[in-house]
Amino acid sequence: MSETIKYVLDETQIPRFWYNIVADLPRPPEPVLHPATHQPIGPADLEPLFPMALIQQEVSAERSIEIPEPVRDVYRQWRPSPLYRARRLERALDTPARIYYKYEGVSPAGSHKPNTAVAQAFYNKQEGVRRLTTETGAGQWGSALAYAGAIFGLEVKVFMVRVSFDQKPYRKALMEVWGAQCVASPSTETNAGRQILAASPDSTGSLGIAISEAVEVAAQHADTKYALGSVLNHVLLHQTVIGQEALAQFELANDYPDIVIGCTGGGSNFAGIAFPFIGAALRGERKVRVIACEPAACPTLTRGRYAYDFGDTAHLTPLVKMHTLGSTFIPPGFHAGGLRYHGMAPLVSLVQELGLIESRAYTQTACFEAGVQFARAEGILPAPEATHAVRGAIDEALRCKKEGVSRAILFNLCGHGHFDMQAYIDFLAGKLEDRHYDEAELAKSLAALPAA
Ligand SMILES: *Cc1c(COP(=O)(O)O)cnc(C)c1O
């Protein structure tokens, strides 16, 4: 058998519909609450921030939502993304497991994020929006939206978490190449930013703060709307092209995963690969084990509380029920910037509550070790975020070896790490440390959860 095994679909097999797991869940998601009144909000409450088409997707219970042809046309540039069998990694691990990975690093921005950025930019353009604001941590989402803005002719303004802004100048440059404006957050351009800077002038920022800034600017300008790169139902929905393609590719492989694994920051790439498989199981088709892998320094699913919380630090966003570390929680520094969010997607939180998924937390050195082992076997350099999924997959493969059983393991290689070389430099130099969050800070942050 050939060593390189790649399962490719042709363009006509790009999914025609996004898959909405809400239709198959045994109970509906909890309502979204108004930040001031704590009453359930309606579509009109979200109109200052999002175009109506996306609001309708946010609250939809339809199983299949048609992908507009102009969006499919942009997807065609890199979709369907390849599914690989990791034979060389299997050999390096000497495991009987069959390891597969879906590679989302083939998009122009190098991650899964353009799957939703393109859809969001399309609907905003269609509804006459001139400019989008957003936040970004490591810069993956900001660059994905900058790319989508360039494609559909929208201005894009990105608030980038200060610590990444300083550490990752190349992501900012990429956004600017695509015509976007990128400012460090907290900034002096918004009330939310100025308040933080007044209290702590050296603030290194957080995703929660950057969201506050982006939401504030969108709320104050009629021609501007806000775009979020994860967490929300419509974002997870757009990512389901990943899992749907994987289902078709497993048919080509004449196999089916026993275990599906993804890393979780806000939950979108994980939902993208896992929800179509969970849905199939809920509809009585084959069962799968599904594992979410998160950073030990920001352990939302494994240590967070399932409660109503704000999505941002300044408490401008609605309240959603999710696993949360508290909106004031600021994780210690670690390299997987895309996984530093205090909350988890409400739908991912719900499927965990329903017992449909497991979750695990890994330290960053354990993840980089797995990332380097993967790169040496398979050639592709994983994004620091993606190394959490690699760690999870390798651990399961080693368990197969110990138990002497062959299971099929699928994981989402959600992005490449070409813009994250400093992290690999530090790891290879033995300089990477596992910093732990402060238990007292977490307790304080959880104690401050809103009483909803
Ligand atoms: C943004 C990002 C993540 C985290 O976001 P999710 O919504 O949890 O997917 C993970 N991996 C990569 C490569 C990212 O860019």
Coordinates of C-alpha atoms and ligand atoms in Angstrom, one line a residue:
M1 CA 0.0 0.0 0.0
S2 CA 1.2 3.5 -0.8
E3 CA 2.4 5.5 2.2
T4 CA 0.7 8.8 1.2
I5 CA -3.0 8.4 1.3
K6 CA -5.1 11.4 0.6
Y7 CA -8.9 11.3 0.1
V8 CA -10.0 14.0 -2.3
L9 CA -13.4 15.1 -3.3
D10 CA -14.1 17.2 -6.4
E11 CA -15.6 20.7 -6.4
T12 CA -19.1 19.4 -7.0
Q13 CA -18.9 17.7 -3.7
I14 CA -18.5 20.9 -1.7
P15 CA -21.6 20.7 0.6
R16 CA -24.7 22.6 -0.6
F17 CA -26.0 23.0 2.9
W18 CA -24.6 23.8 6.3
Y19 CA -25.7 21.4 9.0
N20 CA -27.6 22.7 12.1
I21 CA -27.2 20.3 15.0
V22 CA -30.1 22.1 16.9
A23 CA -32.6 20.1 14.8
D24 CA -31.2 16.8 16.1
L25 CA -30.6 17.7 19.8
P26 CA -32.9 16.2 22.5
R27 CA -33.5 19.6 23.9
P28 CA -33.3 23.2 22.5
P29 CA -30.5 25.6 23.5
E30 CA -31.2 28.0 26.4
P31 CA -32.4 31.4 25.3
V32 CA -30.0 34.4 24.9
L33 CA -30.7 37.1 27.5
H34 CA -30.6 40.9 27.4
P35 CA -27.5 42.2 29.3
A36 CA -29.6 44.7 31.3
T37 CA -33.1 43.2 31.7
H38 CA -32.0 39.5 31.7
Q39 CA -35.1 38.8 29.6
P40 CA -34.8 36.6 26.4
I41 CA -33.9 38.8 23.5
G42 CA -35.4 38.8 20.0
P43 CA -33.9 39.1 16.6
A44 CA -34.4 42.9 16.6
D45 CA -32.1 43.3 19.6
L46 CA -29.2 41.9 17.6
E47 CA -29.9 44.0 14.5
P48 CA -27.4 46.8 15.4
L49 CA -24.6 44.2 15.4
F50 CA -25.5 41.6 12.7
P51 CA -27.2 41.3 9.4
M52 CA -30.7 39.7 9.5
A53 CA -29.6 36.7 7.5
L54 CA -27.1 35.8 10.2
I55 CA -29.5 36.5 13.0
Q56 CA -32.0 34.1 11.4
Q57 CA -29.3 31.4 11.3
E58 CA -28.4 32.2 14.9
V59 CA -31.9 31.2 16.0
S60 CA -32.8 28.6 13.4
A61 CA -33.8 25.1 14.2
E62 CA -33.8 23.9 10.5
R63 CA -31.5 21.0 10.0
S64 CA -30.1 22.2 6.6
I65 CA -29.4 25.7 5.6
E66 CA -28.5 26.4 2.0
I67 CA -25.1 27.8 1.3
P68 CA -25.4 30.7 -1.1
E69 CA -23.8 30.1 -4.5
P70 CA -21.4 33.1 -4.2
V71 CA -20.1 31.6 -0.9
R72 CA -19.7 28.1 -2.4
D73 CA -17.8 29.8 -5.3
V74 CA -15.2 31.3 -2.9
Y75 CA -15.0 28.0 -1.0
R76 CA -14.0 26.4 -4.3
Q77 CA -10.6 28.1 -4.0
W78 CA -9.5 25.6 -1.3
R79 CA -12.5 23.3 -0.6
P80 CA -13.1 20.4 -0.4
S81 CA -10.1 20.3 1.9
P82 CA -8.0 17.1 2.0
L83 CA -8.4 14.2 4.4
Y84 CA -5.2 12.4 5.0
R85 CA -4.4 9.0 6.6
A86 CA -1.4 9.6 8.8
R87 CA 0.5 6.4 8.0
R88 CA 3.9 7.8 8.8
L89 CA 2.7 9.0 12.2
E90 CA 1.1 5.6 12.8
R91 CA 4.4 3.9 12.1
A92 CA 6.4 6.4 14.3
L93 CA 4.0 5.6 17.1
D94 CA 4.0 1.9 16.3
T95 CA 0.2 1.9 16.8
P96 CA -2.5 -0.3 15.4
A97 CA -4.7 2.8 15.3
R98 CA -5.8 4.2 12.0
I99 CA -5.2 8.0 12.3
Y100 CA -6.8 10.4 9.9
Y101 CA -6.7 14.2 9.8
K102 CA -8.7 16.8 8.0
Y103 CA -6.4 19.7 6.9
E104 CA -7.9 23.2 7.1
G105 CA -4.5 24.9 6.7
V106 CA -5.1 25.0 2.9
S107 CA -7.3 28.1 3.0
P108 CA -5.7 31.5 2.1
A109 CA -5.5 32.6 5.7
G110 CA -4.2 29.2 6.8
S111 CA -7.0 28.0 9.0
H112 CA -10.6 27.0 9.2
K113 CA -11.7 30.6 9.9
P114 CA -12.4 31.6 6.3
N115 CA -15.2 29.1 6.2
T116 CA -17.3 31.5 8.3
A117 CA -15.5 34.8 7.4
V118 CA -16.5 34.4 3.8
A119 CA -20.1 33.6 4.6
Q120 CA -20.3 36.5 7.1
A121 CA -18.8 39.0 4.7
F122 CA -21.2 37.9 2.0
Y123 CA -24.4 38.4 4.0
N124 CA -23.2 41.8 5.3
K125 CA -22.4 43.0 1.8
Q126 CA -25.8 41.8 0.6
E127 CA -27.5 43.8 3.3
G128 CA -25.6 47.0 2.4
V129 CA -23.1 47.1 5.3
R130 CA -20.0 49.1 4.5
R131 CA -17.6 48.2 7.3
L132 CA -17.0 45.2 9.7
T133 CA -15.4 45.4 13.1
T134 CA -14.0 42.5 14.9
E135 CA -11.5 41.3 17.5
T136 CA -8.6 38.9 17.1
G137 CA -6.4 37.0 19.5
A138 CA -3.5 35.4 17.7
G139 CA -4.5 37.1 14.5
Q140 CA -6.0 34.1 12.7
W141 CA -9.6 35.4 12.8
G142 CA -8.5 39.0 11.9
S143 CA -6.7 37.8 8.9
A144 CA -9.5 35.5 7.8
L145 CA -12.0 38.4 8.0
A146 CA -9.5 40.8 6.2
Y147 CA -9.3 38.2 3.4
A148 CA -13.1 37.9 3.2
G149 CA -13.5 41.7 3.2
A150 CA -11.1 42.0 0.3
I151 CA -13.1 39.4 -1.7
F152 CA -16.5 41.1 -1.1
G153 CA -15.4 44.8 -0.9
L154 CA -15.9 45.6 2.7
E155 CA -13.8 47.7 5.0
V156 CA -12.5 45.7 8.0
K157 CA -11.3 47.1 11.3
V158 CA -9.6 44.6 13.7
F159 CA -8.9 45.1 17.4
M160 CA -6.0 42.8 18.1
V161 CA -5.2 41.7 21.7
R162 CA -2.1 43.8 22.7
V163 CA 0.1 40.9 23.7
S164 CA -0.3 39.3 20.2
F165 CA -0.1 42.6 18.4
D166 CA 3.4 43.0 19.8
Q167 CA 4.4 39.4 19.5
K168 CA 3.0 38.6 16.0
P169 CA 3.7 41.5 13.6
Y170 CA 3.3 39.2 10.6
R171 CA -0.4 38.5 11.2
K172 CA -1.0 42.2 11.4
A173 CA 1.0 42.7 8.1
L174 CA -1.2 40.0 6.5
M175 CA -4.4 41.9 7.5
E176 CA -3.0 45.1 6.1
V177 CA -2.0 43.4 2.8
W178 CA -5.7 42.4 2.5
G179 CA -6.6 46.0 3.1
A180 CA -7.8 45.8 6.7
Q181 CA -6.9 48.2 9.6
C182 CA -5.5 46.6 12.7
V183 CA -5.2 48.4 16.1
A184 CA -3.9 47.1 19.4
S185 CA -6.5 46.5 22.1
P186 CA -7.1 48.0 24.6
S187 CA -7.0 51.1 22.4
T188 CA -7.9 54.8 23.0
E189 CA -10.5 54.7 20.3
T190 CA -13.4 53.3 22.4
N191 CA -14.9 53.9 25.9
A192 CA -14.2 50.3 26.8
G193 CA -10.6 50.5 25.8
R194 CA -10.0 53.9 27.5
Q195 CA -11.6 52.6 30.7
I196 CA -9.2 49.6 30.8
L197 CA -6.2 51.7 30.0
A198 CA -7.1 54.2 32.8
A199 CA -7.2 51.4 35.3
S200 CA -4.2 49.5 33.9
P201 CA -2.1 51.4 31.5
D202 CA 0.1 48.4 30.7
S203 CA -2.8 46.0 30.0
T204 CA -1.8 43.3 27.6
G205 CA -5.4 42.9 26.6
S206 CA -7.7 40.0 26.3
L207 CA -10.3 38.7 23.8
G208 CA -13.0 39.8 26.1
I209 CA -11.7 43.4 26.0
A210 CA -11.2 43.4 22.2
I211 CA -14.7 42.1 21.7
S212 CA -16.0 45.0 23.8
E213 CA -14.2 47.5 21.6
A214 CA -15.3 46.0 18.3
V215 CA -19.0 45.8 19.5
E216 CA -18.9 49.3 20.7
V217 CA -17.7 50.7 17.4
A218 CA -20.3 48.6 15.5
A219 CA -23.2 49.7 17.8
Q220 CA -22.3 53.4 17.3
H221 CA -22.2 53.4 13.5
A222 CA -25.1 52.6 11.2
D223 CA -22.9 51.5 8.3
T224 CA -20.8 49.2 10.5
K225 CA -21.6 45.7 11.8
Y226 CA -19.7 43.3 14.0
A227 CA -18.3 39.9 13.1
L228 CA -17.4 37.2 15.5
G229 CA -15.0 34.4 14.6
S230 CA -16.3 31.7 17.0
V231 CA -18.8 30.9 19.8
L232 CA -22.0 31.9 18.1
N233 CA -24.4 29.3 16.6
H234 CA -24.1 30.7 13.0
V235 CA -20.3 30.5 13.2
L236 CA -20.4 26.9 14.2
L237 CA -23.0 26.3 11.5
H238 CA -20.7 27.6 8.8
Q239 CA -17.9 25.3 10.0
T240 CA -19.9 22.2 9.4
V241 CA -18.6 22.0 5.9
I242 CA -15.6 20.4 7.5
G243 CA -17.3 17.4 9.1
Q244 CA -19.7 16.9 6.1
E245 CA -16.8 16.6 3.8
A246 CA -15.1 14.2 6.2
L247 CA -18.2 12.0 6.2
A248 CA -18.0 11.7 2.4
Q249 CA -14.2 11.2 2.5
F250 CA -14.6 8.3 5.0
E251 CA -16.9 6.7 2.5
L252 CA -14.0 6.9 0.0
A253 CA -11.8 5.4 2.6
N254 CA -14.3 2.6 3.3
D255 CA -13.9 3.4 7.0
Y256 CA -15.6 5.3 9.8
P257 CA -14.1 7.1 12.8
D258 CA -14.5 5.6 16.2
I259 CA -13.1 8.8 17.8
V260 CA -13.4 12.4 16.5
I261 CA -11.1 15.0 18.1
G262 CA -10.8 18.8 17.9
C263 CA -9.2 21.6 19.8
T264 CA -11.5 24.1 21.5
G265 CA -11.0 27.8 21.9
G266 CA -14.5 29.2 21.3
G267 CA -15.5 25.8 19.8
S268 CA -16.0 26.5 16.1
N269 CA -13.5 24.2 14.4
F270 CA -14.4 21.4 16.9
A271 CA -18.1 21.8 16.2
G272 CA -17.3 22.0 12.5
I273 CA -15.7 18.6 12.4
A274 CA -17.7 16.9 15.2
F275 CA -21.3 18.1 14.8
P276 CA -22.1 16.2 11.6
F277 CA -20.8 13.0 13.2
I278 CA -22.7 13.6 16.4
G279 CA -25.8 14.4 14.4
A280 CA -25.5 11.1 12.5
A281 CA -25.3 9.3 15.9
L282 CA -28.3 11.2 17.2
R283 CA -30.3 10.1 14.2
G284 CA -29.5 6.5 14.9
E285 CA -26.6 6.0 12.5
R286 CA -23.1 5.1 13.8
K287 CA -21.9 6.1 17.2
V288 CA -18.7 8.0 17.8
R289 CA -16.7 9.1 20.8
V290 CA -16.0 12.8 20.5
I291 CA -13.2 14.5 22.5
A292 CA -12.6 18.3 22.9
C293 CA -9.0 19.2 23.7
E294 CA -8.4 22.5 25.5
P295 CA -5.4 24.3 27.1
A296 CA -4.8 23.6 30.8
A297 CA -4.1 27.3 31.2
C298 CA -7.6 28.2 30.0
P299 CA -9.7 25.2 30.9
T300 CA -13.2 26.3 30.0
L301 CA -14.9 22.9 29.4
T302 CA -13.0 21.0 32.1
R303 CA -13.0 23.6 34.9
G304 CA -15.6 26.2 33.9
R305 CA -19.1 26.6 35.2
Y306 CA -22.2 26.0 33.0
A307 CA -23.9 29.3 33.6
Y308 CA -25.1 32.5 32.0
D309 CA -22.3 34.9 31.3
F310 CA -21.3 37.8 29.2
G311 CA -19.2 37.3 26.1
D312 CA -17.0 40.3 26.7
T313 CA -15.2 42.1 29.6
A314 CA -17.2 45.4 29.4
H315 CA -20.5 43.5 29.5
L316 CA -21.9 45.0 26.3
T317 CA -22.9 41.6 24.8
P318 CA -26.0 39.6 25.6
L319 CA -25.8 36.8 28.2
V320 CA -25.5 33.3 27.0
K321 CA -25.5 30.0 28.8
M322 CA -22.1 28.4 28.4
H323 CA -19.1 26.9 30.1
T324 CA -17.3 29.9 31.4
L325 CA -14.3 30.9 33.6
G326 CA -16.0 34.2 34.1
S327 CA -15.8 37.2 31.8
T328 CA -13.1 38.9 34.0
F329 CA -10.8 35.8 33.8
I330 CA -7.5 36.5 32.1
P331 CA -5.5 33.4 31.4
P332 CA -1.7 33.3 31.9
G333 CA 0.4 33.7 28.8
F334 CA 0.7 30.7 26.5
H335 CA 1.3 30.4 22.7
A336 CA -2.0 29.1 21.5
G337 CA -3.5 32.6 21.4
G338 CA -6.7 31.3 19.6
L339 CA -7.6 29.3 22.7
R340 CA -7.5 32.0 25.3
Y341 CA -11.2 32.8 25.5
H342 CA -13.0 32.7 28.8
G343 CA -16.2 31.0 27.4
M344 CA -17.2 28.2 25.2
A345 CA -19.8 28.1 22.4
P346 CA -23.3 27.6 23.9
L347 CA -23.9 24.7 21.5
V348 CA -20.6 22.9 22.4
S349 CA -21.4 23.5 26.1
L350 CA -24.8 22.0 25.6
V351 CA -23.6 18.9 23.9
Q352 CA -21.2 18.4 26.8
E353 CA -24.0 18.8 29.3
L354 CA -26.0 16.2 27.3
G355 CA -23.1 13.8 27.6
L356 CA -22.4 13.7 23.9
I357 CA -18.8 14.7 24.1
E358 CA -15.8 14.4 26.5
S359 CA -13.2 17.1 27.2
R360 CA -9.6 17.1 28.2
A361 CA -7.1 19.8 29.1
Y362 CA -3.4 19.7 28.1
T363 CA -0.4 21.8 29.0
Q364 CA 1.4 23.6 26.2
T365 CA 4.7 21.7 26.4
A366 CA 2.8 18.4 26.0
C367 CA 1.1 19.9 23.0
F368 CA 4.2 21.3 21.3
E369 CA 5.9 17.9 21.8
A370 CA 3.0 16.3 19.9
G371 CA 3.1 19.0 17.2
V372 CA 6.8 18.5 16.5
Q373 CA 6.3 14.7 16.5
F374 CA 3.5 15.2 14.0
A375 CA 5.6 17.5 11.8
R376 CA 8.5 15.1 11.7
A377 CA 6.3 12.3 10.5
E378 CA 3.7 14.1 8.3
G379 CA 5.6 17.2 7.3
I380 CA 2.8 19.7 8.1
L381 CA 3.6 22.2 10.9
P382 CA 0.4 22.5 13.1
A383 CA -0.8 25.8 14.5
P384 CA -0.2 26.0 18.2
E385 CA -4.0 25.7 18.7
A386 CA -4.1 22.6 16.5
T387 CA -1.4 20.9 18.5
H388 CA -4.0 20.3 21.3
A389 CA -5.9 18.1 18.8
V390 CA -2.7 16.4 17.7
R391 CA -1.9 15.6 21.4
G392 CA -5.4 14.1 21.9
A393 CA -5.1 12.0 18.8
I394 CA -1.6 10.7 19.7
D395 CA -2.8 9.8 23.2
E396 CA -5.7 7.8 21.8
A397 CA -3.4 6.1 19.3
L398 CA -1.0 5.1 22.1
R399 CA -4.0 3.8 24.1
C400 CA -4.9 1.6 21.1
K401 CA -1.3 0.3 21.2
K402 CA -1.5 -0.5 24.9
E403 CA -4.9 -2.2 24.5
G404 CA -3.9 -3.9 21.3
V405 CA -6.9 -2.7 19.4
S406 CA -7.2 -0.8 16.1
R407 CA -9.5 2.2 16.2
A408 CA -10.1 4.9 13.6
I409 CA -9.2 8.3 15.0
L410 CA -10.1 11.5 13.1
F411 CA -8.8 14.9 14.2
N412 CA -9.1 18.3 12.8
L413 CA -5.8 19.9 11.8
C414 CA -7.4 23.3 11.8
G415 CA -4.5 25.4 10.7
H416 CA -0.8 25.6 9.9
G417 CA 1.7 27.3 12.2
H418 CA 3.8 29.2 9.7
F419 CA 3.1 32.5 11.5
D420 CA 3.8 31.0 14.9
M421 CA 7.5 30.2 14.5
Q422 CA 8.5 32.1 17.7
A423 CA 6.5 29.5 19.6
Y424 CA 8.4 26.7 18.0
I425 CA 11.7 28.5 18.5
D426 CA 11.0 28.8 22.2
F427 CA 9.9 25.1 22.4
L428 CA 13.0 23.8 20.5
A429 CA 15.2 26.0 22.8
G430 CA 13.6 24.4 25.8
K431 CA 12.2 27.8 26.9
L432 CA 8.5 27.0 26.8
E433 CA 7.0 27.0 30.3
D434 CA 3.7 25.7 31.5
R435 CA 2.2 28.6 33.4
H436 CA -0.8 27.9 35.6
Y437 CA -3.7 30.1 36.1
D438 CA -4.3 31.5 39.6
E439 CA -6.9 29.4 41.4
A440 CA -7.8 32.5 43.5
E441 CA -8.3 34.6 40.4
L442 CA -10.5 31.9 38.9
A443 CA -12.6 31.7 42.0
K444 CA -13.0 35.5 42.0
S445 CA -14.0 35.6 38.4
L446 CA -16.5 32.8 38.9
A447 CA -18.0 34.5 42.0
A448 CA -18.6 37.6 39.8
L449 CA -20.8 35.7 37.3
P450 CA -24.1 37.5 36.7
A451 CA -27.1 36.2 38.7
A452 CA -29.3 35.2 35.7
Ligands
LIG1 C1 -9.1 30.6 16.1 C2 -8.5 29.3 16.0 C3 -8.8 28.3 17.0 C4 -9.8 28.5 18.1 O1 -11.1 28.8 17.7 P1 -12.2 27.7 17.6 O2 -13.5 28.5 17.4 O3 -12.3 27.0 18.9 O4 -12.0 26.8 16.5 C5 -8.2 27.1 16.8 N1 -7.3 26.8 15.9 C6 -7.0 27.7 15.0 C7 -6.0 27.4 13.9 C8 -7.6 29.0 15.0 O5 -7.2 29.9 14.1

